Amino acid sequence: MAFKYRAITANCGNDAIGMVAGGEIARLLAEDNADFYVINCQEVHFENTQKQLEALVSEGYKVECLGQMATHTKLDTQFHSNTGIASFIIYKNDLVLSKKTPREARRSPGDGLFERLSSGPGYNKGGLVTDFSITRNGECIHAQAVSGHLDASNILKRNRDWHVLHKETIKEVTNWDDLVAACPNLLLSGYDVNTRHRVDEQGQEVNMWDDPSKYPEIHGIHRVSLAAAQYSGESTYNHIRGPDPKRVGYTGYGMLDFVAIHDGTISKNGIVADERVTQIEPEPDSERDHTVVISPPHTSLKINPFEQVKNLMASRLYGVAPLLAEQIQKMQESDVDVKEQLIKIYQDYLGPEGFLDKAIALHQSKLECFQRLHVSLDEPLKKELSTVLFGELEWCAGDPKQLAAKQELMQALLDSLAQCEHGEGVRARLDCYSKLKEKIDNKEEIKDIDNLFKDAAVKAYQDLYTSFAEKQASRPLKHAMNKILKRLDAIADHNDEGVLKNMDPKKLDTLTHIIAQCNNNLSLLQKGEMVEMHKVNEDLVNLSHKAMGSSSSLWRALASAVKFFASVIDAMSSDSELATKIDIVQDHNLSDSIMKYKSALQDMRPKEDTDDENRMDFGG
């Protein structure tokens, strides 16, 4: 026996859904002769919406709230619990509805008014998950309603909201009955994911959902929902046209609201946002400021538990492990140990702390890492970091053992990247990651990964130190270089790997950046690239100012030496005749006859052993 239904989503602006929207829902219900509609709402007034729907639907139907979760997103909602996230069902009188206790998914749970207020949007975002079943004449289908509301302003928080919501849709599974309960016939979702259109570097307004693979901030939502039938509108929220002054880089409108239906089939239609979707605009006598999105009519057929389980598992894995999803679809109930295989796959891939759960968590950390580092990296390194972090879209593909090793490696990379903020440290870690990933691809076992990343950071510093120490330079410049090397070794002997490995990683990263920039400065001076050299010099001066504020006398001494080095470079770059003479002396391939230029440098020699060892006398 078939059950006819639709799924709906509506952000109601802390009001009822609206008489126009309610009337259209009632009209479609009668036109479809549907068995039930599920309406997932955000910022909805619970009681008023139920009353509106009850007043509008025709006889023969009931309206019931499957579950509600109070949120307080506006000033006038802070001191009552009448509004929030909810799921409603309208169903025929001859159906028997059974529902379980809803599960709240809040980014920042809080008990009591003070805790709630202090947690702010974290308490009000996330969502609600409710399991229910519909029965007619002994024939039953199981469903899960998911209503989600993700953060409006912050990419990282939005992805955390998605993760906590996803966690509530999965379950611990130890046997076949558990697995059947974890895989309903239908997963009916409605979200306000707050994905406003982007404003690109050319000032063009772009809908990220036109090319979701290009935008890591929506990868989590996109990949997990890839097999679902998805419905939205070209713009379901129109607060203001053009850029949003409160959200730099985004517009005040866009494709925010989605219906997603996992029914055990794999949809390849992408997001449907055309005339097949019923869209009800905001109405005059309502605070609702989002479009209500109503899916086309669907039909659910009762199938046996085995087909139900394998179909939903394949659907949920399709976006992250497509080959595994295909293998699951081909399984037959008569296959040997097939139920045990499905239990194992669910536990490993879809359950709590499974590969997908970990991948969503890793993606949050990747976004946070890139957001923190990208401003300090040059374009090639920024692109490489982005490729390493976001290039793989099939998050759970491949051999399970290798997949586990790759997730462990990625976590180790992210942990190590958290200890640096400069390009040299990032480069060392990416090179280390690339080598280790190749080993995993070759099925080699890797031990003590964290220590290998530490070794890479230490080696990067030692190599730069050696390169700087071996550079040929004029006598006054070499004097300034030696001061830096001396101060660096006073902080940590560059030959002592143990000391360097046990050093605060962020301090080692700073030392690595200082020595790298000193190297860069010398190279740029010798090439005559003065504009770039002055930029590096400015960075060195800024680094010296930061180090000068240290409570450590050793770091203050290093700061003084760096500043002195920068002043010597600056002085040399400002005198083209002087720079020419220095270049001649530095070139060891020239004949001995040019050594007569040495006398030209006598007046540039520093005064040794003075009270102020950083003072340079260029007097004649």
Coordinates of C-alpha atoms in Angstrom, one line a residue:
M1 CA 0.0 0.0 0.0
A2 CA 1.4 3.4 -1.0
F3 CA 1.5 6.5 1.2
K4 CA 1.3 9.9 -0.6
Y5 CA 3.1 12.8 1.1
R6 CA 4.9 16.1 0.7
A7 CA 7.7 17.7 2.8
I8 CA 7.7 21.4 3.5
T9 CA 10.1 23.9 5.2
A10 CA 9.2 27.3 6.6
N11 CA 11.2 29.9 8.5
C12 CA 8.3 31.9 10.0
G13 CA 10.1 34.9 11.6
N14 CA 8.8 34.0 15.1
D15 CA 5.3 34.2 13.8
A16 CA 2.7 31.7 12.5
I17 CA 3.2 30.2 9.1
G18 CA 0.6 32.6 7.6
M19 CA -2.9 32.3 6.3
V20 CA -1.9 32.4 2.7
A21 CA 0.7 29.7 3.2
G22 CA -1.6 27.6 5.3
G23 CA -4.4 28.0 2.8
E24 CA -2.1 26.8 -0.1
I25 CA -1.0 23.8 2.0
A26 CA -4.6 22.9 2.7
R27 CA -5.5 23.3 -1.0
L28 CA -2.6 21.0 -2.1
L29 CA -3.5 18.5 0.6
A30 CA -7.0 18.1 -0.8
E31 CA -5.8 18.2 -4.4
D32 CA -3.3 15.4 -3.8
N33 CA -5.6 13.4 -1.6
A34 CA -2.4 13.0 0.4
D35 CA -2.0 10.8 3.3
F36 CA 0.3 13.2 5.2
Y37 CA 2.4 16.3 4.9
V38 CA 5.4 17.1 7.2
I39 CA 6.1 20.7 7.8
N40 CA 9.6 21.5 9.3
C41 CA 9.6 25.0 10.7
Q42 CA 12.2 27.4 12.1
E43 CA 11.5 30.5 14.2
V44 CA 7.8 29.5 14.3
H45 CA 5.2 30.3 16.9
F46 CA 4.1 26.8 18.0
E47 CA 0.5 27.3 19.1
N48 CA -0.5 29.9 16.5
T49 CA 0.8 27.8 13.7
Q50 CA -1.1 24.8 14.8
K51 CA -4.3 26.8 15.2
Q52 CA -3.9 28.3 11.7
L53 CA -3.4 24.9 10.1
E54 CA -6.2 23.3 12.0
A55 CA -8.5 26.1 10.9
L56 CA -7.6 25.7 7.2
V57 CA -7.3 22.0 6.5
S58 CA -10.4 20.2 5.4
E59 CA -12.3 17.6 7.4
G60 CA -10.7 14.2 7.5
Y61 CA -7.3 15.5 8.5
K62 CA -5.6 16.0 11.9
V63 CA -2.8 18.4 12.7
E64 CA -0.2 17.5 15.3
C65 CA 3.1 18.9 16.4
L66 CA 5.7 16.1 16.2
G67 CA 8.2 18.0 18.4
Q68 CA 9.3 21.5 19.3
M69 CA 12.4 23.1 20.6
A70 CA 12.3 26.6 22.0
T71 CA 14.7 29.2 20.6
H72 CA 15.0 32.9 21.4
T73 CA 16.4 34.7 18.3
K74 CA 14.8 38.1 18.8
L75 CA 14.6 40.5 21.7
D76 CA 10.9 40.0 22.3
T77 CA 11.3 36.2 22.4
Q78 CA 14.0 36.1 25.2
F79 CA 11.6 35.6 28.1
H80 CA 9.1 33.0 26.7
S81 CA 9.3 29.6 25.1
N82 CA 6.4 30.0 22.5
T83 CA 8.7 30.1 19.5
G84 CA 11.4 28.0 18.0
I85 CA 12.1 25.0 15.8
A86 CA 9.3 22.5 15.3
S87 CA 8.0 19.7 13.0
F88 CA 4.2 19.5 12.3
I89 CA 2.4 16.7 10.6
I90 CA -1.0 16.9 8.9
Y91 CA -2.4 13.4 8.3
K92 CA -5.6 11.5 7.5
N93 CA -7.9 10.5 10.3
D94 CA -7.7 6.8 9.4
L95 CA -3.9 6.8 9.9
V96 CA -2.4 5.9 13.3
L97 CA 0.5 8.2 14.2
S98 CA 3.1 7.1 16.7
K99 CA 6.0 9.3 17.6
K100 CA 9.1 9.1 19.8
T101 CA 10.7 11.8 22.0
P102 CA 12.3 14.5 19.9
R103 CA 16.1 14.9 20.1
E104 CA 17.4 18.4 20.4
A105 CA 20.6 19.4 18.6
R106 CA 22.0 22.7 20.0
R107 CA 25.5 23.9 19.3
S108 CA 25.7 25.3 22.9
P109 CA 23.2 23.7 25.3
G110 CA 22.3 25.8 28.3
D111 CA 20.3 25.2 31.4
G112 CA 18.6 28.2 32.9
L113 CA 18.2 31.8 31.7
F114 CA 21.7 32.9 32.4
E115 CA 23.4 30.0 30.7
R116 CA 21.1 30.4 27.7
L117 CA 21.7 34.1 27.3
S118 CA 25.5 33.6 27.7
S119 CA 25.6 30.9 25.0
G120 CA 23.7 33.3 22.6
P121 CA 23.1 32.0 19.1
G122 CA 24.7 28.7 20.0
Y123 CA 21.6 27.8 22.0
N124 CA 19.2 28.9 19.3
K125 CA 20.8 27.2 16.3
G126 CA 21.0 23.5 15.4
G127 CA 17.7 21.7 15.1
L128 CA 15.3 19.0 16.1
V129 CA 15.1 15.3 15.1
T130 CA 11.9 13.3 15.6
D131 CA 11.2 9.7 14.8
F132 CA 7.6 8.7 14.0
S133 CA 5.6 6.1 12.2
I134 CA 2.4 6.1 10.2
T135 CA 0.2 3.0 10.1
R136 CA -2.8 2.1 8.0
N137 CA -4.6 -1.3 8.3
G138 CA -1.5 -2.8 10.0
E139 CA 0.9 -1.5 7.3
C140 CA 3.5 0.8 8.7
I141 CA 6.2 3.1 7.4
H142 CA 8.9 4.7 9.7
A143 CA 10.1 8.2 9.2
Q144 CA 12.4 10.8 10.6
A145 CA 11.6 14.5 10.6
V146 CA 14.5 16.9 10.7
S147 CA 14.1 20.6 11.2
G148 CA 17.3 22.6 11.1
H149 CA 18.4 26.2 11.5
L150 CA 22.1 27.0 11.0
D151 CA 24.1 30.1 12.0
A152 CA 23.6 33.2 9.9
S153 CA 26.9 35.0 10.2
N154 CA 29.8 32.5 10.8
I155 CA 31.0 29.8 8.5
L156 CA 32.5 27.8 11.3
K157 CA 29.5 28.0 13.5
R158 CA 27.2 27.1 10.6
N159 CA 29.2 23.9 10.0
R160 CA 29.2 23.0 13.7
D161 CA 25.4 23.4 13.7
W162 CA 25.3 21.0 10.8
H163 CA 27.4 18.5 12.6
V164 CA 25.4 18.5 15.9
L165 CA 22.2 18.1 13.8
H166 CA 23.7 15.3 11.8
K167 CA 24.8 13.5 15.0
E168 CA 21.1 13.3 16.2
T169 CA 20.1 11.6 13.0
I170 CA 22.4 8.6 13.6
K171 CA 22.3 5.9 16.2
E172 CA 24.4 3.3 18.0
V173 CA 23.9 0.0 16.3
T174 CA 24.8 -3.4 17.7
N175 CA 22.4 -5.8 16.1
W176 CA 20.0 -6.1 13.1
D177 CA 16.9 -4.7 15.0
D178 CA 19.0 -1.6 16.0
L179 CA 20.0 -1.2 12.3
V180 CA 16.4 -1.4 11.1
A181 CA 15.5 1.3 13.7
A182 CA 18.4 3.5 12.5
C183 CA 17.3 3.3 8.9
P184 CA 13.7 4.6 8.4
N185 CA 11.8 4.4 5.2
L186 CA 11.8 8.2 5.0
L187 CA 14.1 11.0 6.2
L188 CA 12.2 14.3 5.7
S189 CA 14.3 17.4 6.3
G190 CA 13.6 21.1 6.2
Y191 CA 16.4 23.6 6.8
D192 CA 17.3 27.2 6.9
V193 CA 21.0 26.7 6.1
N194 CA 21.6 30.5 5.8
T195 CA 23.7 30.2 2.6
R196 CA 23.3 33.7 1.3
H197 CA 24.8 34.4 -2.2
R198 CA 28.5 35.3 -2.2
V199 CA 30.0 38.5 -3.6
D200 CA 33.1 37.4 -5.6
E201 CA 36.3 39.4 -6.1
Q202 CA 34.9 41.1 -9.2
G203 CA 31.8 42.2 -7.2
Q204 CA 29.5 39.7 -8.9
E205 CA 26.8 38.1 -6.8
V206 CA 27.1 34.3 -7.0
N207 CA 24.8 31.5 -5.8
M208 CA 27.1 29.0 -4.3
W209 CA 24.7 26.2 -4.9
D210 CA 25.2 26.5 -8.7
D211 CA 28.7 25.0 -8.2
P212 CA 28.9 23.7 -4.6
S213 CA 32.2 21.9 -5.1
K214 CA 33.8 25.3 -5.5
Y215 CA 32.8 26.5 -2.0
P216 CA 34.2 24.4 1.0
E217 CA 31.9 26.2 3.4
I218 CA 28.9 24.2 2.0
H219 CA 30.7 20.9 1.3
G220 CA 29.4 19.3 4.4
I221 CA 25.7 20.1 3.6
H222 CA 26.2 19.3 -0.1
R223 CA 28.0 15.9 0.2
V224 CA 25.7 14.5 3.0
S225 CA 22.6 15.5 1.0
L226 CA 23.8 14.6 -2.4
A227 CA 21.5 11.5 -3.0
A228 CA 18.5 13.2 -1.5
A229 CA 15.7 14.8 -3.5
Q230 CA 16.3 18.4 -2.8
Y231 CA 14.0 21.4 -3.3
S232 CA 14.5 25.1 -2.9
G233 CA 14.0 28.4 -4.8
E234 CA 16.4 30.7 -6.6
S235 CA 16.1 33.1 -3.7
T236 CA 14.1 32.1 -0.6
Y237 CA 15.1 35.1 1.4
N238 CA 15.2 38.7 0.3
H239 CA 16.1 40.9 3.2
I240 CA 18.0 43.4 1.0
R241 CA 19.2 43.2 -2.6
G242 CA 22.9 43.6 -3.1
P243 CA 25.7 43.2 -0.5
D244 CA 24.8 42.8 3.1
P245 CA 26.7 45.4 5.2
K246 CA 26.5 43.1 8.3
R247 CA 28.1 40.2 6.4
V248 CA 31.1 41.1 4.3
G249 CA 31.4 39.1 1.2
Y250 CA 27.7 38.1 1.1
T251 CA 24.4 39.5 -0.1
G252 CA 21.3 40.1 1.9
Y253 CA 19.4 37.4 -0.1
G254 CA 19.8 34.0 -1.5
M255 CA 19.0 30.3 -1.5
L256 CA 18.7 29.6 2.2
D257 CA 15.8 27.2 2.6
F258 CA 15.8 23.6 1.6
V259 CA 13.6 20.5 1.6
A260 CA 15.6 17.2 1.4
I261 CA 14.0 13.8 1.2
H262 CA 16.0 10.6 1.6
D263 CA 13.6 7.8 0.5
G264 CA 16.1 5.1 -0.3
T265 CA 16.5 6.1 -3.9
I266 CA 19.5 8.0 -5.3
S267 CA 18.4 11.3 -6.9
K268 CA 20.7 12.7 -9.5
N269 CA 18.6 15.8 -10.2
G270 CA 20.6 18.2 -8.0
I271 CA 18.6 21.0 -6.3
V272 CA 15.2 21.5 -8.0
A273 CA 14.2 25.1 -7.8
D274 CA 11.8 25.5 -10.8
E275 CA 8.0 25.3 -11.2
R276 CA 7.9 21.8 -9.8
V277 CA 8.5 23.4 -6.4
T278 CA 5.6 25.3 -4.8
Q279 CA 7.0 28.5 -3.3
I280 CA 4.9 30.8 -1.1
E281 CA 6.3 34.3 -0.7
P282 CA 6.2 36.3 2.6
E283 CA 2.7 37.7 3.1
P284 CA 1.5 41.1 4.4
D285 CA 0.0 40.2 7.7
S286 CA 2.8 38.0 8.9
E287 CA 6.3 38.4 10.2
R288 CA 7.4 35.4 8.1
D289 CA 10.3 36.7 5.9
H290 CA 11.3 33.5 4.1
T291 CA 9.7 31.7 1.3
V292 CA 7.8 28.5 2.2
V293 CA 9.2 25.7 0.1
I294 CA 6.9 22.8 -0.7
S295 CA 8.2 19.6 -2.4
P296 CA 6.3 18.0 -5.3
P297 CA 4.1 15.1 -4.3
H298 CA 6.0 11.8 -3.4
T299 CA 4.9 8.3 -2.8
S300 CA 6.3 5.9 -0.3
L301 CA 5.9 2.1 -0.7
K302 CA 6.2 -0.3 2.2
I303 CA 9.2 -2.5 1.6
N304 CA 10.8 -5.3 3.7
P305 CA 13.3 -4.3 6.4
F306 CA 16.3 -5.5 4.4
E307 CA 15.5 -3.4 1.4
Q308 CA 14.7 -0.5 3.7
V309 CA 18.1 -0.7 5.4
K310 CA 20.3 -1.1 2.4
N311 CA 18.5 1.6 0.4
L312 CA 18.8 4.2 3.1
M313 CA 22.4 3.3 3.9
A314 CA 23.3 3.6 0.2
S315 CA 21.5 6.9 -0.1
R316 CA 23.4 8.4 2.8
L317 CA 26.8 7.2 1.6
Y318 CA 26.4 8.1 -2.0
G319 CA 27.9 11.6 -1.7
V320 CA 30.9 10.5 0.3
A321 CA 31.6 6.9 -0.7
P322 CA 29.8 6.3 -4.0
L323 CA 31.4 2.9 -4.8
L324 CA 30.5 1.6 -1.4
A325 CA 26.9 2.9 -2.0
E326 CA 26.8 0.9 -5.3
Q327 CA 28.1 -2.2 -3.5
I328 CA 25.4 -1.9 -0.9
Q329 CA 22.7 -1.5 -3.5
K330 CA 23.7 -4.8 -5.2
M331 CA 23.4 -6.8 -1.9
Q332 CA 20.8 -9.5 -1.7
E333 CA 19.1 -10.8 1.4
S334 CA 20.2 -14.3 0.4
D335 CA 23.9 -13.4 0.4
V336 CA 26.0 -15.0 3.1
D337 CA 26.3 -12.9 6.3
V338 CA 24.8 -9.9 4.5
K339 CA 23.1 -8.5 7.6
E340 CA 26.3 -8.7 9.6
Q341 CA 28.1 -6.9 6.7
L342 CA 25.5 -4.1 6.8
I343 CA 25.7 -3.8 10.6
K344 CA 29.5 -3.5 10.3
I345 CA 29.3 -0.9 7.5
Y346 CA 26.9 1.2 9.4
Q347 CA 29.1 1.1 12.5
D348 CA 32.2 1.9 10.6
Y349 CA 30.8 4.6 8.3
L350 CA 27.5 6.0 9.4
G351 CA 27.3 5.5 13.2
P352 CA 28.6 7.8 15.9
E353 CA 32.3 8.3 15.5
G354 CA 32.1 6.5 12.2
F355 CA 34.0 7.7 9.1
L356 CA 31.3 10.2 8.0
D357 CA 30.9 11.6 11.5
K358 CA 34.6 12.1 11.8
A359 CA 34.8 13.5 8.3
I360 CA 32.2 16.2 9.1
A361 CA 34.2 17.1 12.3
L362 CA 37.5 17.2 10.3
H363 CA 35.8 19.5 7.8
Q364 CA 35.0 22.0 10.5
S365 CA 38.7 21.9 11.6
K366 CA 39.8 22.3 8.0
L367 CA 37.7 25.4 7.6
E368 CA 39.0 26.9 10.8
C369 CA 42.6 26.1 9.8
F370 CA 42.2 27.7 6.4
Q371 CA 40.4 30.7 7.7
R372 CA 43.2 31.4 10.2
L373 CA 46.1 30.8 7.9
H374 CA 45.1 32.0 4.4
V375 CA 45.6 35.7 5.1
S376 CA 49.3 35.1 5.8
L377 CA 50.1 32.9 2.8
D378 CA 51.1 33.8 -0.7
E379 CA 48.7 32.7 -3.5
P380 CA 50.5 29.5 -4.6
L381 CA 50.8 28.2 -1.0
K382 CA 47.2 29.3 -0.2
K383 CA 46.0 27.3 -3.3
E384 CA 48.1 24.3 -2.3
L385 CA 46.7 24.4 1.3
S386 CA 43.2 24.7 -0.1
T387 CA 43.7 21.7 -2.4
V388 CA 45.1 19.5 0.5
L389 CA 42.2 20.4 2.8
F390 CA 39.3 20.6 0.4
G391 CA 40.3 18.8 -2.8
E392 CA 38.9 15.4 -1.8
L393 CA 35.1 15.4 -1.9
E394 CA 34.5 11.7 -1.5
W395 CA 35.3 11.9 2.2
C396 CA 34.8 8.2 3.0
A397 CA 35.9 6.5 -0.2
G398 CA 38.5 3.8 -0.4
D399 CA 39.8 0.9 1.7
P400 CA 38.6 1.2 5.3
K401 CA 42.1 0.7 6.8
Q402 CA 43.6 3.3 4.5
L403 CA 40.7 5.6 5.1
A404 CA 41.2 5.4 8.9
A405 CA 44.9 6.1 8.4
K406 CA 44.2 9.1 6.1
Q407 CA 41.8 10.6 8.6
E408 CA 44.4 10.1 11.4
L409 CA 47.0 11.8 9.1
M410 CA 44.7 14.7 8.3
Q411 CA 44.0 15.2 12.0
A412 CA 47.7 15.2 12.7
L413 CA 48.3 17.7 10.0
L414 CA 45.6 20.0 11.4
D415 CA 47.0 19.7 14.9
S416 CA 50.4 20.6 13.6
L417 CA 49.2 23.5 11.4
A418 CA 47.5 24.9 14.6
Q419 CA 51.0 25.4 15.9
C420 CA 52.1 27.7 13.2
E421 CA 51.0 30.9 11.4
H422 CA 53.7 31.5 8.8
G423 CA 54.3 30.2 5.3
E424 CA 57.5 28.4 6.1
G425 CA 55.9 26.3 8.8
V426 CA 52.9 25.6 6.5
R427 CA 55.2 24.5 3.7
A428 CA 57.1 22.1 5.9
R429 CA 54.0 20.5 7.2
L430 CA 52.4 20.2 3.7
D431 CA 55.5 18.5 2.3
C432 CA 55.5 16.1 5.3
Y433 CA 51.8 15.4 4.7
S434 CA 52.3 14.7 1.0
K435 CA 55.1 12.2 1.7
L436 CA 53.1 10.4 4.4
K437 CA 49.9 10.3 2.3
E438 CA 51.9 8.6 -0.4
K439 CA 53.1 6.0 2.0
I440 CA 49.4 5.3 3.0
D441 CA 48.4 5.1 -0.6
N442 CA 51.2 2.4 -1.0
K443 CA 49.7 0.6 2.0
E444 CA 52.7 1.3 4.2
E445 CA 52.1 1.6 7.9
I446 CA 53.1 4.9 9.6
K447 CA 53.9 5.2 13.3
D448 CA 54.3 8.2 15.5
I449 CA 52.8 10.7 13.0
D450 CA 52.8 13.7 15.4
N451 CA 56.5 13.2 15.9
L452 CA 57.1 13.2 12.1
F453 CA 55.4 16.6 11.8
K454 CA 57.6 17.9 14.6
D455 CA 60.7 16.6 12.8
A456 CA 59.6 18.3 9.6
A457 CA 59.2 21.7 11.5
V458 CA 62.6 21.3 13.1
K459 CA 64.3 20.4 9.8
A460 CA 62.7 23.4 8.0
Y461 CA 64.3 25.6 10.7
Q462 CA 67.7 24.0 10.5
D463 CA 67.8 24.1 6.7
L464 CA 67.0 27.8 6.7
Y465 CA 69.5 28.5 9.5
T466 CA 72.2 26.7 7.5
S467 CA 71.3 28.5 4.3
F468 CA 71.4 31.9 6.0
A469 CA 74.7 31.1 7.7
E470 CA 76.4 30.0 4.5
K471 CA 75.4 33.0 2.4
Q472 CA 78.2 35.3 1.3
A473 CA 77.8 38.9 2.1
S474 CA 79.7 42.1 2.6
R475 CA 81.5 42.5 5.9
P476 CA 79.0 44.9 7.5
L477 CA 76.1 42.7 6.4
K478 CA 77.9 39.5 7.6
H479 CA 78.4 41.2 10.9
A480 CA 74.6 41.8 11.2
M481 CA 73.9 38.3 10.1
N482 CA 76.2 36.8 12.7
K483 CA 74.4 38.7 15.4
I484 CA 71.1 37.1 14.4
L485 CA 72.6 33.6 14.3
K486 CA 74.2 34.2 17.7
R487 CA 70.9 35.3 19.2
L488 CA 69.0 32.4 17.6
D489 CA 71.4 29.9 19.1
A490 CA 71.1 31.6 22.5
I491 CA 67.3 30.8 22.4
A492 CA 67.8 27.3 21.0
D493 CA 70.9 25.7 19.6
H494 CA 70.2 24.9 16.0
N495 CA 72.2 21.7 16.2
D496 CA 70.3 20.3 19.1
E497 CA 67.2 18.6 17.6
G498 CA 66.0 17.6 21.0
V499 CA 65.9 21.2 22.3
L500 CA 64.1 22.3 19.1
K501 CA 61.5 19.5 19.2
N502 CA 60.7 20.3 22.8
M503 CA 60.5 24.0 22.1
D504 CA 57.1 25.7 22.1
P505 CA 56.0 25.0 18.4
K506 CA 54.7 28.5 17.9
K507 CA 58.0 30.0 19.0
L508 CA 59.9 27.7 16.7
D509 CA 57.6 28.8 13.9
T510 CA 58.4 32.4 14.7
L511 CA 62.2 31.7 14.6
T512 CA 61.7 29.9 11.3
H513 CA 59.9 32.8 9.8
I514 CA 62.5 35.3 11.0
I515 CA 65.4 33.3 9.5
A516 CA 63.4 32.8 6.3
Q517 CA 62.7 36.5 5.9
C518 CA 66.3 37.3 6.5
N519 CA 67.2 34.8 3.8
N520 CA 64.6 36.4 1.5
N521 CA 66.0 39.9 2.1
L522 CA 69.5 38.9 1.1
S523 CA 68.3 37.3 -2.1
L524 CA 66.1 40.2 -3.0
L525 CA 69.0 42.7 -2.3
Q526 CA 71.3 40.7 -4.5
K527 CA 68.8 40.6 -7.3
G528 CA 68.0 44.3 -7.0
E529 CA 64.3 43.7 -6.4
M530 CA 64.0 46.6 -4.1
V531 CA 60.2 46.9 -3.9
E532 CA 59.8 43.4 -2.6
M533 CA 62.8 43.7 -0.4
H534 CA 61.4 46.7 1.4
K535 CA 58.1 44.7 2.0
V536 CA 60.1 41.9 3.6
N537 CA 62.2 44.4 5.6
E538 CA 59.0 45.9 6.9
D539 CA 57.8 42.5 8.0
L540 CA 61.2 42.0 9.8
V541 CA 60.8 45.3 11.6
N542 CA 57.3 44.3 12.7
L543 CA 58.6 40.9 13.9
S544 CA 61.3 42.7 15.9
H545 CA 58.7 44.9 17.5
K546 CA 56.7 41.9 18.6
A547 CA 59.7 40.1 19.9
M548 CA 60.8 43.3 21.8
G549 CA 57.7 43.0 23.9
S550 CA 58.7 39.6 25.2
S551 CA 59.5 39.1 28.8
S552 CA 62.5 37.1 27.8
S553 CA 65.8 39.0 27.5
L554 CA 66.9 36.5 24.9
W555 CA 64.0 37.3 22.6
R556 CA 64.5 41.0 23.2
A557 CA 68.1 40.6 22.2
L558 CA 67.0 38.7 19.0
A559 CA 64.6 41.5 18.3
S560 CA 67.4 44.1 18.5
A561 CA 69.6 42.0 16.2
V562 CA 66.8 41.6 13.6
K563 CA 66.1 45.3 13.7
F564 CA 69.8 46.0 13.2
F565 CA 70.0 43.6 10.3
A566 CA 67.0 45.3 8.7
S567 CA 68.6 48.8 9.1
V568 CA 71.8 47.5 7.4
I569 CA 69.8 46.1 4.5
D570 CA 67.8 49.4 4.2
A571 CA 71.0 51.4 4.2
M572 CA 72.6 49.3 1.5
S573 CA 69.5 49.4 -0.7
S574 CA 69.4 53.2 -0.5
D575 CA 72.9 53.6 -1.9
S576 CA 73.1 52.1 -5.5
E577 CA 76.8 52.7 -5.7
L578 CA 77.3 50.9 -2.4
A579 CA 75.1 48.0 -3.5
T580 CA 77.1 47.6 -6.7
K581 CA 80.3 47.4 -4.8
I582 CA 78.9 44.8 -2.4
D583 CA 77.6 42.7 -5.3
I584 CA 81.1 42.7 -6.8
V585 CA 82.7 41.5 -3.6
Q586 CA 80.1 38.8 -3.1
D587 CA 80.7 37.2 -6.5
H588 CA 83.5 34.6 -5.9
N589 CA 83.6 33.6 -9.5
L590 CA 85.2 36.9 -10.5
S591 CA 88.9 37.1 -11.0
D592 CA 91.2 38.0 -8.1
S593 CA 91.9 41.4 -9.8
I594 CA 88.6 42.8 -8.6
M595 CA 89.6 42.3 -5.0
K596 CA 90.9 45.8 -5.2
Y597 CA 87.3 46.8 -4.4
K598 CA 87.9 45.6 -0.8
S599 CA 89.4 48.9 0.0
A600 CA 86.2 50.5 -0.9
L601 CA 84.5 48.7 2.0
Q602 CA 87.0 49.8 4.7
D603 CA 84.8 52.8 5.6
M604 CA 81.8 50.5 6.1
R605 CA 83.3 48.2 8.7
P606 CA 81.4 48.2 12.0
K607 CA 83.0 49.3 15.2
E608 CA 83.5 46.1 17.3
D609 CA 83.0 45.7 21.0
T610 CA 81.3 49.1 21.6
D611 CA 78.7 49.6 24.3
D612 CA 76.0 49.6 21.7
E613 CA 76.9 46.6 19.6
N614 CA 74.0 47.3 17.1
R615 CA 75.3 50.8 16.2
M616 CA 76.8 51.0 12.6
D617 CA 79.2 53.7 11.6
F618 CA 79.3 54.5 7.9
G619 CA 81.5 57.6 8.6
G620 CA 84.4 58.5 6.2

